[in-house]
Every structure is written in structure tokens, then in C-alpha cells.
Coordinates of C-alpha atoms and ligand atoms in Angstrom, one line a residue:
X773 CA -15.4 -30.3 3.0
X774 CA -16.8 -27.8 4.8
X775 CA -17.7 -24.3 3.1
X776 CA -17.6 -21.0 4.2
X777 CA -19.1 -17.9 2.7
X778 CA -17.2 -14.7 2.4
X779 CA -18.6 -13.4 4.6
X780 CA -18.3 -15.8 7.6
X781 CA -14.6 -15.8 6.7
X782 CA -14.5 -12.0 7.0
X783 CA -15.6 -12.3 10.3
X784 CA -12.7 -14.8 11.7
X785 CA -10.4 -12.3 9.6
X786 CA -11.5 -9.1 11.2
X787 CA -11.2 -10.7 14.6
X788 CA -7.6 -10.4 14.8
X789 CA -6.0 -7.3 15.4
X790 CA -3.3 -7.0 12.9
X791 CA -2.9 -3.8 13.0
X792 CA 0.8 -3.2 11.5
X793 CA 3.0 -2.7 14.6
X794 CA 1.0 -6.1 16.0
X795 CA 2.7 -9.8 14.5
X796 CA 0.1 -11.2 11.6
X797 CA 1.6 -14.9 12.2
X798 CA -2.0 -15.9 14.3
X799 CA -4.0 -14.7 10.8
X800 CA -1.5 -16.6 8.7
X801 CA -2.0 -19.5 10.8
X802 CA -5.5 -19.1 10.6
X803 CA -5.1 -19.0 6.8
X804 CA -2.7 -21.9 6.5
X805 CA -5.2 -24.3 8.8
X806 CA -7.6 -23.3 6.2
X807 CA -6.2 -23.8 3.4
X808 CA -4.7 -27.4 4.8
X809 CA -8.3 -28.8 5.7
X810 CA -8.1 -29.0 1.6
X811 CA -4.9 -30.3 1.4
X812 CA -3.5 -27.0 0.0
X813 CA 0.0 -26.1 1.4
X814 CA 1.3 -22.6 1.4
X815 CA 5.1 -21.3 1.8
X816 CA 5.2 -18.5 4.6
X817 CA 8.1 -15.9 3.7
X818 CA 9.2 -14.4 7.6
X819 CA 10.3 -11.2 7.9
X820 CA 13.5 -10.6 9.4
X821 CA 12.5 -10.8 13.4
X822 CA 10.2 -13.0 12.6
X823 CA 7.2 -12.0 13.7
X824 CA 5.4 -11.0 10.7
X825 CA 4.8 -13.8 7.4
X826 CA 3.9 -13.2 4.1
X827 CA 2.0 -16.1 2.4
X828 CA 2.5 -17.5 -1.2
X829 CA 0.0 -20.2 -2.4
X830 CA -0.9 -21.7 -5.3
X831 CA -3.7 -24.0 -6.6
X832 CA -4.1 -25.8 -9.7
X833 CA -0.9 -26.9 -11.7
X834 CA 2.5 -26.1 -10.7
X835 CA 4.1 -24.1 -13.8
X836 CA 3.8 -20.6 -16.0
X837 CA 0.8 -19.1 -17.0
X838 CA -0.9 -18.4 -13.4
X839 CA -2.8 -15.4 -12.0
X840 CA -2.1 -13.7 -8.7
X841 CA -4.5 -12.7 -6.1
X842 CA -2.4 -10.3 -4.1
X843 CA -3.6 -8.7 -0.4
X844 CA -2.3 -7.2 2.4
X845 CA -2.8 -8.8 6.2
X846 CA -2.2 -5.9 7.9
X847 CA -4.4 -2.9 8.9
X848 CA -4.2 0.9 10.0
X849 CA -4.7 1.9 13.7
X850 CA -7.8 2.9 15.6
X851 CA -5.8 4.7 17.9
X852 CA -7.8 8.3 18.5
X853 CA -10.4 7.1 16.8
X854 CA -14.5 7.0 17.4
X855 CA -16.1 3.6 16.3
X856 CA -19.6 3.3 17.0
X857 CA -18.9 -1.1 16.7
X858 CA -16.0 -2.9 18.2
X859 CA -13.1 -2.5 15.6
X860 CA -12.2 -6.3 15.8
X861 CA -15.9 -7.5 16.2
X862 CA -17.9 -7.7 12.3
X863 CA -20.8 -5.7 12.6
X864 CA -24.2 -5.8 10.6
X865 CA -26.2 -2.9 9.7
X866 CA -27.9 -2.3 7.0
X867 CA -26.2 -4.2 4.5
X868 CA -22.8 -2.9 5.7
X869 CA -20.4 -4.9 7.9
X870 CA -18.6 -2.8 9.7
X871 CA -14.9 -3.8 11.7
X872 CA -11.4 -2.2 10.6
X873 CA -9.8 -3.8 8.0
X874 CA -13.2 -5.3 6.5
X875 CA -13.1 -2.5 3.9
X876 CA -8.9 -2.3 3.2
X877 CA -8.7 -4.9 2.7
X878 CA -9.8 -8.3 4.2
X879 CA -12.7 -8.5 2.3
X880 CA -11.0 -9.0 -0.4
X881 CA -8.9 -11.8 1.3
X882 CA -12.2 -13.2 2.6
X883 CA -13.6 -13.5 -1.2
X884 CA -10.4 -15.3 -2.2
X885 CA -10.6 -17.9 0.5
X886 CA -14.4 -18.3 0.2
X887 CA -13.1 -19.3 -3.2
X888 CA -11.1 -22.1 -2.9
X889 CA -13.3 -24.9 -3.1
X890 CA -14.7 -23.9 -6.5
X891 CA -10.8 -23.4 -7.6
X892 CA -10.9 -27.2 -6.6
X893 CA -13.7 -28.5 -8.3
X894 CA -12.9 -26.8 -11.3
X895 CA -10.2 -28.1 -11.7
X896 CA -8.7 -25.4 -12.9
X897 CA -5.9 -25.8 -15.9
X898 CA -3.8 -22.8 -14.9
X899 CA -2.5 -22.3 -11.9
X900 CA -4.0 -19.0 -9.1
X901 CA -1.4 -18.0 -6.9
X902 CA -2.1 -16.1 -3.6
X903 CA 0.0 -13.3 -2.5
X904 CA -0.6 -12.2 0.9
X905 CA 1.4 -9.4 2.6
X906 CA 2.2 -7.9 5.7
X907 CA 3.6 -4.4 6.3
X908 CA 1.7 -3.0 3.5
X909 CA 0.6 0.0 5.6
X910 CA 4.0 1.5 5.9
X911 CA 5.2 1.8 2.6
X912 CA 4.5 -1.7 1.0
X913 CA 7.5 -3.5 3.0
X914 CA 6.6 -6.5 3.7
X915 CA 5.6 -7.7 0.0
X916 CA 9.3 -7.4 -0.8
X917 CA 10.9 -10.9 0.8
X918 CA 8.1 -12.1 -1.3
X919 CA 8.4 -10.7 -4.7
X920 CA 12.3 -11.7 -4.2
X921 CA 11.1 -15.2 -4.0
X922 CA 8.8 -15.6 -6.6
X923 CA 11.2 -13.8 -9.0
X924 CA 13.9 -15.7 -7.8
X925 CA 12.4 -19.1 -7.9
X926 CA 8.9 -19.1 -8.5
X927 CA 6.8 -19.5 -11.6
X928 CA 6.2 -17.1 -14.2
X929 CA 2.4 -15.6 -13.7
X930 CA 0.5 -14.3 -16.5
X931 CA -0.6 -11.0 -14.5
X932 CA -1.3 -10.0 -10.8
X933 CA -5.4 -8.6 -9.3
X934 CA -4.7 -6.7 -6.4
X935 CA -7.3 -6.6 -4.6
X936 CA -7.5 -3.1 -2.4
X937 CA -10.7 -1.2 -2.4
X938 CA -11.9 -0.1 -5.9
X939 CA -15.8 -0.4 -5.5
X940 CA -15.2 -3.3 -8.0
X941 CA -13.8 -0.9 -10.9
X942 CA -11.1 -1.5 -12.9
X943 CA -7.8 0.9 -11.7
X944 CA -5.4 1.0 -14.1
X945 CA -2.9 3.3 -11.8
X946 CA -1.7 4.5 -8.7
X947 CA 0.9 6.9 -7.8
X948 CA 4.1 6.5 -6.2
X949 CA 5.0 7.6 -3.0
X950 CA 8.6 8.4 -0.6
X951 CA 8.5 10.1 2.9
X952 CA 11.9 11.3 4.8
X953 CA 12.4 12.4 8.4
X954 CA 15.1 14.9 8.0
X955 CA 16.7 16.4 11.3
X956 CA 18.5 19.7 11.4
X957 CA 21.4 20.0 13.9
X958 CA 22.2 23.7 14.4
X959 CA 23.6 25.4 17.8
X960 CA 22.3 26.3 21.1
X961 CA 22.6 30.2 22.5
X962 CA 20.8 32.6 25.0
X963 CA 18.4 34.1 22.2
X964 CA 19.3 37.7 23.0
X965 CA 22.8 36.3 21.5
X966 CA 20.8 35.0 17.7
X967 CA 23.2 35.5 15.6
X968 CA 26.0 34.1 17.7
X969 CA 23.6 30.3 17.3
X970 CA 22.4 28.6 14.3
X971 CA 18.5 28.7 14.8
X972 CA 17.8 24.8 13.6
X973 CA 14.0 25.5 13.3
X974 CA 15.0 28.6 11.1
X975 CA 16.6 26.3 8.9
X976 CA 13.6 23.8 8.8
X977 CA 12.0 26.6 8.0
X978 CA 13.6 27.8 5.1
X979 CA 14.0 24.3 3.5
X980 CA 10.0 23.7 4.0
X981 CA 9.3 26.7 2.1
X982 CA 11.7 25.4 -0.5
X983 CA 10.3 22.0 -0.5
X984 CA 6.9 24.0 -1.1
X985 CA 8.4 25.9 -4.2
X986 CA 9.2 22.2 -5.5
X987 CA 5.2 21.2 -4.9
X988 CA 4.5 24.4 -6.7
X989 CA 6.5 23.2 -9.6
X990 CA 5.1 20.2 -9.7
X991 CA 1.4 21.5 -9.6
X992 CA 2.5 22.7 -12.9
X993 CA 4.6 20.2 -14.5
X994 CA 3.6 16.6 -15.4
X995 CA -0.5 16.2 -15.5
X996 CA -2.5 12.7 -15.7
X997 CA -6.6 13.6 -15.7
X998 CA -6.9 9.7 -15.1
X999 CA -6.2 11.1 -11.0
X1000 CA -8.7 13.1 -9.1
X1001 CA -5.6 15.3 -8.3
X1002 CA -3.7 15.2 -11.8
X1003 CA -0.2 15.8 -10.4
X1004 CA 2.4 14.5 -8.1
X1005 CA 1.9 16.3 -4.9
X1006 CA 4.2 17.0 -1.5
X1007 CA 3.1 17.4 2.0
X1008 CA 5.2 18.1 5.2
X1009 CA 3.4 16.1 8.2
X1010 CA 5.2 16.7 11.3
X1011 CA 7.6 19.3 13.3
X1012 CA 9.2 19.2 16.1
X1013 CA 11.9 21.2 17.9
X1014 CA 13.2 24.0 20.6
X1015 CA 12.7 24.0 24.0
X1016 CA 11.8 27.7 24.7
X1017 CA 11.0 31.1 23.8
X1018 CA 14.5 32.6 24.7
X1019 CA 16.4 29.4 23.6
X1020 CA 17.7 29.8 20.1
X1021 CA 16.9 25.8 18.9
X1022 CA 20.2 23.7 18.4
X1023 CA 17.4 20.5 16.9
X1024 CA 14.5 20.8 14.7
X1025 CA 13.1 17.5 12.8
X1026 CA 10.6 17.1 10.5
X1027 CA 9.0 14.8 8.2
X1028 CA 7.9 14.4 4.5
X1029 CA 6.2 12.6 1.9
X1030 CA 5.8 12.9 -1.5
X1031 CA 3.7 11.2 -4.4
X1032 CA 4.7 11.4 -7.6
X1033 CA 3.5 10.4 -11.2
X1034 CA 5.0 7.8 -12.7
X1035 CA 6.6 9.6 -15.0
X1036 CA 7.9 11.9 -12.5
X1037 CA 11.4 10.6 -11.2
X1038 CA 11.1 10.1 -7.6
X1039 CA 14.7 10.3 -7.3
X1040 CA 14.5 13.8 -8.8
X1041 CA 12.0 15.5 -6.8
X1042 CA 14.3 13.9 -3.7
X1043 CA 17.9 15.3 -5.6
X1044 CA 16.3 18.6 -5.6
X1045 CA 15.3 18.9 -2.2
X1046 CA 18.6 17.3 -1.0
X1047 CA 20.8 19.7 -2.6
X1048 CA 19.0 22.3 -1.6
X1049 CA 20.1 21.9 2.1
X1050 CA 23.4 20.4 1.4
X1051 CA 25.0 22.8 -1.4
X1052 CA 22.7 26.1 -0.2
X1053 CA 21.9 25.9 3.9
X1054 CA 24.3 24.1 5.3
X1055 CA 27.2 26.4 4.5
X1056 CA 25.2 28.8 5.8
X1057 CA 24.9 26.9 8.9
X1058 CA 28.5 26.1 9.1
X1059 CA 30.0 29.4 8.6
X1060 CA 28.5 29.8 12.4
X1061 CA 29.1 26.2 13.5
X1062 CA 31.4 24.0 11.5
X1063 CA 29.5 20.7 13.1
X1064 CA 26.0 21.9 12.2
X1065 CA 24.4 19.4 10.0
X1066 CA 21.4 17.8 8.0
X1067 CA 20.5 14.5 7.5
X1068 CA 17.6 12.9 5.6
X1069 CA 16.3 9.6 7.1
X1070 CA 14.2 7.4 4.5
X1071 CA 10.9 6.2 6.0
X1072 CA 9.5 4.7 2.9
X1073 CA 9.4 4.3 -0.5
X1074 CA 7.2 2.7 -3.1
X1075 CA 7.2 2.8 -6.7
X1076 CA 3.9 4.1 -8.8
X1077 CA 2.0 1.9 -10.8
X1078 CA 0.6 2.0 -14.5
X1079 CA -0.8 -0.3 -17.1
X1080 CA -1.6 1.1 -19.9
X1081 CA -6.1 1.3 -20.2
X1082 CA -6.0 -0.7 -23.8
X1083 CA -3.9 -3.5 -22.7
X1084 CA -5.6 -6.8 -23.3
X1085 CA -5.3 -7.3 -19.8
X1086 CA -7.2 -4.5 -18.4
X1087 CA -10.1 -4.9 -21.4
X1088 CA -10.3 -8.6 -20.3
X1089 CA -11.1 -7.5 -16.3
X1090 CA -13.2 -5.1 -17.6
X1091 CA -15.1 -8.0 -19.8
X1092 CA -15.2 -10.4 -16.2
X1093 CA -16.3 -6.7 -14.6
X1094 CA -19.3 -6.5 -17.0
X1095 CA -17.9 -2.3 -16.7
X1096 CA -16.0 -0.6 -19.7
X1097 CA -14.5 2.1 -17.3
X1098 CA -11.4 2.3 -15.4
X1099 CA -9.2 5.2 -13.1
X1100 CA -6.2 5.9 -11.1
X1101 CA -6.1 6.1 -7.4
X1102 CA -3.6 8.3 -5.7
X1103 CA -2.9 6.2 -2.3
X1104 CA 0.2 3.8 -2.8
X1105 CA -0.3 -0.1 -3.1
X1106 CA 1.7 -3.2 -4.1
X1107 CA 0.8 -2.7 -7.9
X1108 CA 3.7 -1.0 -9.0
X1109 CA 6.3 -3.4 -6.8
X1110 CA 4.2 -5.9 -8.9
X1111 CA 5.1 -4.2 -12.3
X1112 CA 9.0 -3.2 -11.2
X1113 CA 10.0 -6.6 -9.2
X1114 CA 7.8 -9.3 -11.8
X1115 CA 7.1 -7.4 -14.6
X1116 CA 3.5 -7.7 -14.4
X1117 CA 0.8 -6.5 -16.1
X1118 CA -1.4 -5.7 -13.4
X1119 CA -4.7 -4.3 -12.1
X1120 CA -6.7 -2.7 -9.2
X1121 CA -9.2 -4.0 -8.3
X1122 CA -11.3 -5.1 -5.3
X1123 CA -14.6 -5.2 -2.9
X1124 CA -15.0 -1.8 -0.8
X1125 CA -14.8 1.9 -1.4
X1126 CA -11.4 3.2 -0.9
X1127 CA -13.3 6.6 1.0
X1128 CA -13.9 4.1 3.8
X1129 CA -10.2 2.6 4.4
X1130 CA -8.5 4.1 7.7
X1131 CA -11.9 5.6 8.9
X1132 CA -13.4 5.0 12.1
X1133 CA -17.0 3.0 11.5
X1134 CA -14.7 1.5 8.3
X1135 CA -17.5 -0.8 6.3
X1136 CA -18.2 -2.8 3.4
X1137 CA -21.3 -3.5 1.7
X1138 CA -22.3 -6.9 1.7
X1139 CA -23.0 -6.4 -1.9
X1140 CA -19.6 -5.6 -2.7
X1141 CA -18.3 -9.0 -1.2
X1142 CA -21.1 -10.1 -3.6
X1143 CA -19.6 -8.8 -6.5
X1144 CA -16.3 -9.6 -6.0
X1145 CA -17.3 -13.4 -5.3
X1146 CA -19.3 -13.6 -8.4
X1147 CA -15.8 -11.9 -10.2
X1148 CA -13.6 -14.3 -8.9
X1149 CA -15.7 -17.1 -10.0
X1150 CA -15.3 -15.8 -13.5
X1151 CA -11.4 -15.5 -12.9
X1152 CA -11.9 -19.5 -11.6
X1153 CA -13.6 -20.2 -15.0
X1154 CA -11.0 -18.3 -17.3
X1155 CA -8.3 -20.2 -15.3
X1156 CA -10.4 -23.7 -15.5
X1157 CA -10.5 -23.1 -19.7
X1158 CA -6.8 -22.8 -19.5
X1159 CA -7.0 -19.4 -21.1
X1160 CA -5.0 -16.9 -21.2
X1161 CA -5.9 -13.4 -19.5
X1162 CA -4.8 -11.6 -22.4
X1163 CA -7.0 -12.5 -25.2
Ligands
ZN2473 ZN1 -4.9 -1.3 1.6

């Protein structure tokens, strides 16, 4: 059989542009005609048009008791950016290798698929499952059709690795994370008539500021010094409306996200802000113009994730990690759809630093593929002992 390094793996990965908006299907195939020159199959999950897949494998015995390897396909844009390589070309320098996606996160992919022939020889008495996504990059969507799957009709696993850029450290936590496009409709007048219109970028206005006062609020409330930033945070990204300066504006949009502890209620934080518009500015906006309105649009949503740092799960990864410490990241993932749609336990943790995802000149060291290989090994061995993860 032949054998490929990591690295020569991450190569072919990086080569195709799967770049969310683009169809993964050539990588999956890729993977698939991979995996099949050893006689593995996978199960491809579609998305609705069908032309994205999610991939579910699994070596070793079919049944309970299996680990999962879990990575998104997809990768951010390089639109606007300045890249000193070729995005889709793997560059050496200097102990980097440098091509979008190679840091978040196909490097991780590359490791798990460099794998597979020691998985064979092991043999290995418990089964390692591969979760590969799609969509990831826009709110975790595409992991969903999966997750359904596997909880509807697939085996139990022990607990889930996800493999996103960690610098090889244990993360025990990330934050959750929901973004809305919410589009006021108000009324058009010549603006020396203002009061006469309902000024729908006024209105934005006044319900940014009060989305601010809920930040505030939450600066102060809930606190986790696990995070660099200790608290769930909101941020308005985008605004758009009016047409000119003596034009009161019947249409103002704009978008928001938040990210929110995970034992702050998402739903909350949303309840507030909805109400807000509904039961406080809109009458305003109607006493002037009975069909003035405001909608909220969701764009995403994704649940946070936690473990708790002294479950025997997390001390055993730290034990295969040779490192006793651990953290909490605040960009989303698929952890916490791992913990909510499965039930779980599960970890961060994978080759790259997290500082370099979505950069232009994105890289990972050659040493971190290095350490992640020799990790998974010792996942292979745990796996070939028919052990279980949590002793
Ligand atoms: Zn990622």
C-alpha cells in the first residue's frame, strides 16, 4: 500500500479551493479514492442541493466505544487579501507551509489521513470514526445532516477530538455564537418634511445603541478567566441604508453577532434585543406609519462548548499531550454541536496556531503536523489496547 506523509497529503488538500461558497464534493472524492485504495468505505451525507458532502468513516470494529476525529473541508476567502504564495499552492519556508486552509484546518485532516495505515496495522480494537464537515465557516452548518445521522443511527462514540488549531493544547471551551440581519422599514419624505417620515436609519440607530447597552451589561455580568476576553461579547458588523442627504431613509439594514458564555442564554441576550424594537420602537414608528416595520433575519447560530478541565477525558489528552495545561478559545467550532447533538465529552485540539486561521500568508509549522502525527499515533495505540479514553 502506498504511504503518504502528512505532509504530502496536505499538499493535494490545499490544492483545492474549497473555500465555502465553492462545492467540497472534488476534496471528498479525493478523500474517498483514498481511503478506498485500503478498502475503507465512507458514507457521504449531501447537503440539500447537493453540492457540498460531509463524510463519516470509520475504521476498526463496527460498534460503541469509538473516538471521533472531527474537521471541517471548507475554508475562509482570500478575497482582498495579500498572499505573498499562491493560496491553493503549499508553500515551504522555513519550516512553515504556507497555503489557505493549511493552518484551519486541513492540517489536521492531512495528519488523520497520513494515519490510516497505522489504524490498519494495529489493528485497532475500538473503532476511530472520521467526521468531516463542510460549511463550518458560516456558523457550523454543514456538520448538522451529520450529527442527525450518527445520533440517529450510528454507533455510540466514547468522545469526539476536534481538530481546529490549538498549537497542540488541550481546549477545554469555546464560546457560542448567533448573528442576525435585521432590516428596518420606515417611510420616505423630502427631509425638510422629517417629522412627517419615519427616519429608518434613526431607528437603526437607536436600537444599535441599545444593543450596545446590552454588551455593556454583559461586560459585567457572567465572567470565565479560562477566555482571553472573559465575557460574552456583541459586535454590529455592517450598515447600510438612505439614498441621500435630503432624503429622509424609508430602509436601513444592519447586521449582528454575538458570542456568549455558555452559561449565558443565547436566547436571552436575542429576547432582549428583540423586544426592544418590537414592544419600544416600533410603536413609535407606527404612530407615523402604521406599515413601518422590523424584522430580524437569522444568519447563524451555534451553540458554546464546555467540558469540564478535570474530566477524565480531558486529563487523558493531556496524558497523550505530554502538557498538563488547557484554555478556552473564543471563535465558534463544532465542539459544542458535538456536546448538544451526541452528548460528547469532547476536546479542542489540533496542529496550527489559531492567530494564523483567515490570514493572508496563513501557515503551519511543519513541526506542528509533527506533533499532531506523533498524537494521533498515541490515540491509534489507546484505541489498538481497546481502552477506554476515560481512565
Ligand atoms: Zn476552523
Amino acid at each position: 500500500m502506498p504511504t503518504h506523509s502528512s505532509r504530502e497529503i496536505l499538499a493535494d488538500l490545499v490544492a483545492f479551493d474549497t473555500t465555502t461558497r465553492n462545492s467540497n464534493l472534488d476534496l471528498i472524492a479525493y478523500i474517498e479514492a483514498y481511503l478506498a485504495q485500503f478498502g475503507i468505505p465512507s458514507r457521504r451525507i449531501p447537503n440539500e442541493e447537493g453540492d457540498k458532502a460531509s463524510l463519516w468513516v470509520t475504521i476498526g470494529p463496527e460498534g460503541d466505544g469509538g473516538i471521533i476525529l472531527n474537521g471541517h473541508t471548507d475554508c475562509v476567502p482570500v478575497d482582498g487579501q495579500h498572499w505573498t504564495t499562491s493560496p491553493f499552492t503549499l508553500t515551504e519556508r522555513d519550516g512553515r507551509l504556507y497555503g489557505r486552509g493549511s493552518c484551519d484546518m486541513k492540517g489536521f485532516l492531512a495528519c488523520v489521513l497520513a494515519a490510516v495505515p497505522k489504524m490498519l496495522a494495529a489493528p485497532l480494537a475500538r473503532p476511530i470514526h472520521f467526521a468531516f464537515s463542510h460549511d463550518e465557516e458560516i456558523g457550523c452548518q454543514g456538520v448538522r445532516g451529520m450529527l442527525a445521522e450518527i445520533a440517529r443511527d450510528g454507533p455510540k462514540a466514547e468522545a469526539c477530538i476536534v481538530g481546529e488549531p490549538t498549537s497542540m493544547q488541550t481546549v477545554v471551551g469555546h464560546k457560542g455564537g448567533r448573528s442576525y440581519r435585521c432590516g428596518l422599514d420606515g417611510l420616505s419624505v423630502h427631509s425638510s418634511l422629517a417629522p412627517h417620515g419615519v427616519n429608518a436609519i434613526e431607528y437603526a440607530a437607536a436600537l444599535i445603541t441599545f444593543i450596545r447597552s446590552v454588551a455593556d451589561t454583559l461586560a459585567l455580568s457572567a465572567q470565565d478567566a479560562d477566555f482571553d476576553l472573559p465575557h460574552s461579547t456583541i459586535s454590529v458588523g455592517l450598515i447600510e441604508g438612505g439614498t441621500a442627504i435630503n432624503i429622509v431613509p424609508d430602509k436601513c439594514s444592519f447586521v449582528f453577532e454575538f458570542r456568549n458564555l455558555i452559561e449565558v442564554d443565547q436566547e436571552e441576550i436575542y429576547q432582549a434585543i428583540l423586544s426592544h424594537a418590537i414592544d419600544t420602537l416600533l410603536p413609535r414608528m407606527r404612530a407615523v406609519h402604521p406599515e413601518a416595520d422590523i424584522r430580524f433575519e437569522p444568519i447563524y447560530a451555534y451553540p458554546a462548548h464546555a467540558i469540564t478541565p478535570d474530566h477524565p477525558f480531558v486529563t487523558r489528552i493531556k496524558a497523550l499531550l505530554g502538557r498538563n495545561s488547557h484554555s478556552k478559545v473564543a471563535y465558534g467550532a463544532e465542539a459544542g454541536l458535538f456536546l448538544s447533538e451526541l452528548g460528547l465529552p469532547t476536546v479542542l485540539c489540533g496542529p496550527g496556531a489559531i492567530a494564523m486561521a483567515h490570514r493572508p500568508d496563513e501557515y503551519v509549522e511543519l513541526s506542528q503536523l509533527d506533533t499532531c502525527d506523533v498524537f494521533l499515533e498515541k490515540v491509534i495505540e489507546r484505541q489498538r489496547q481497546g481502552a477506554s479514553f476515560f481512565r
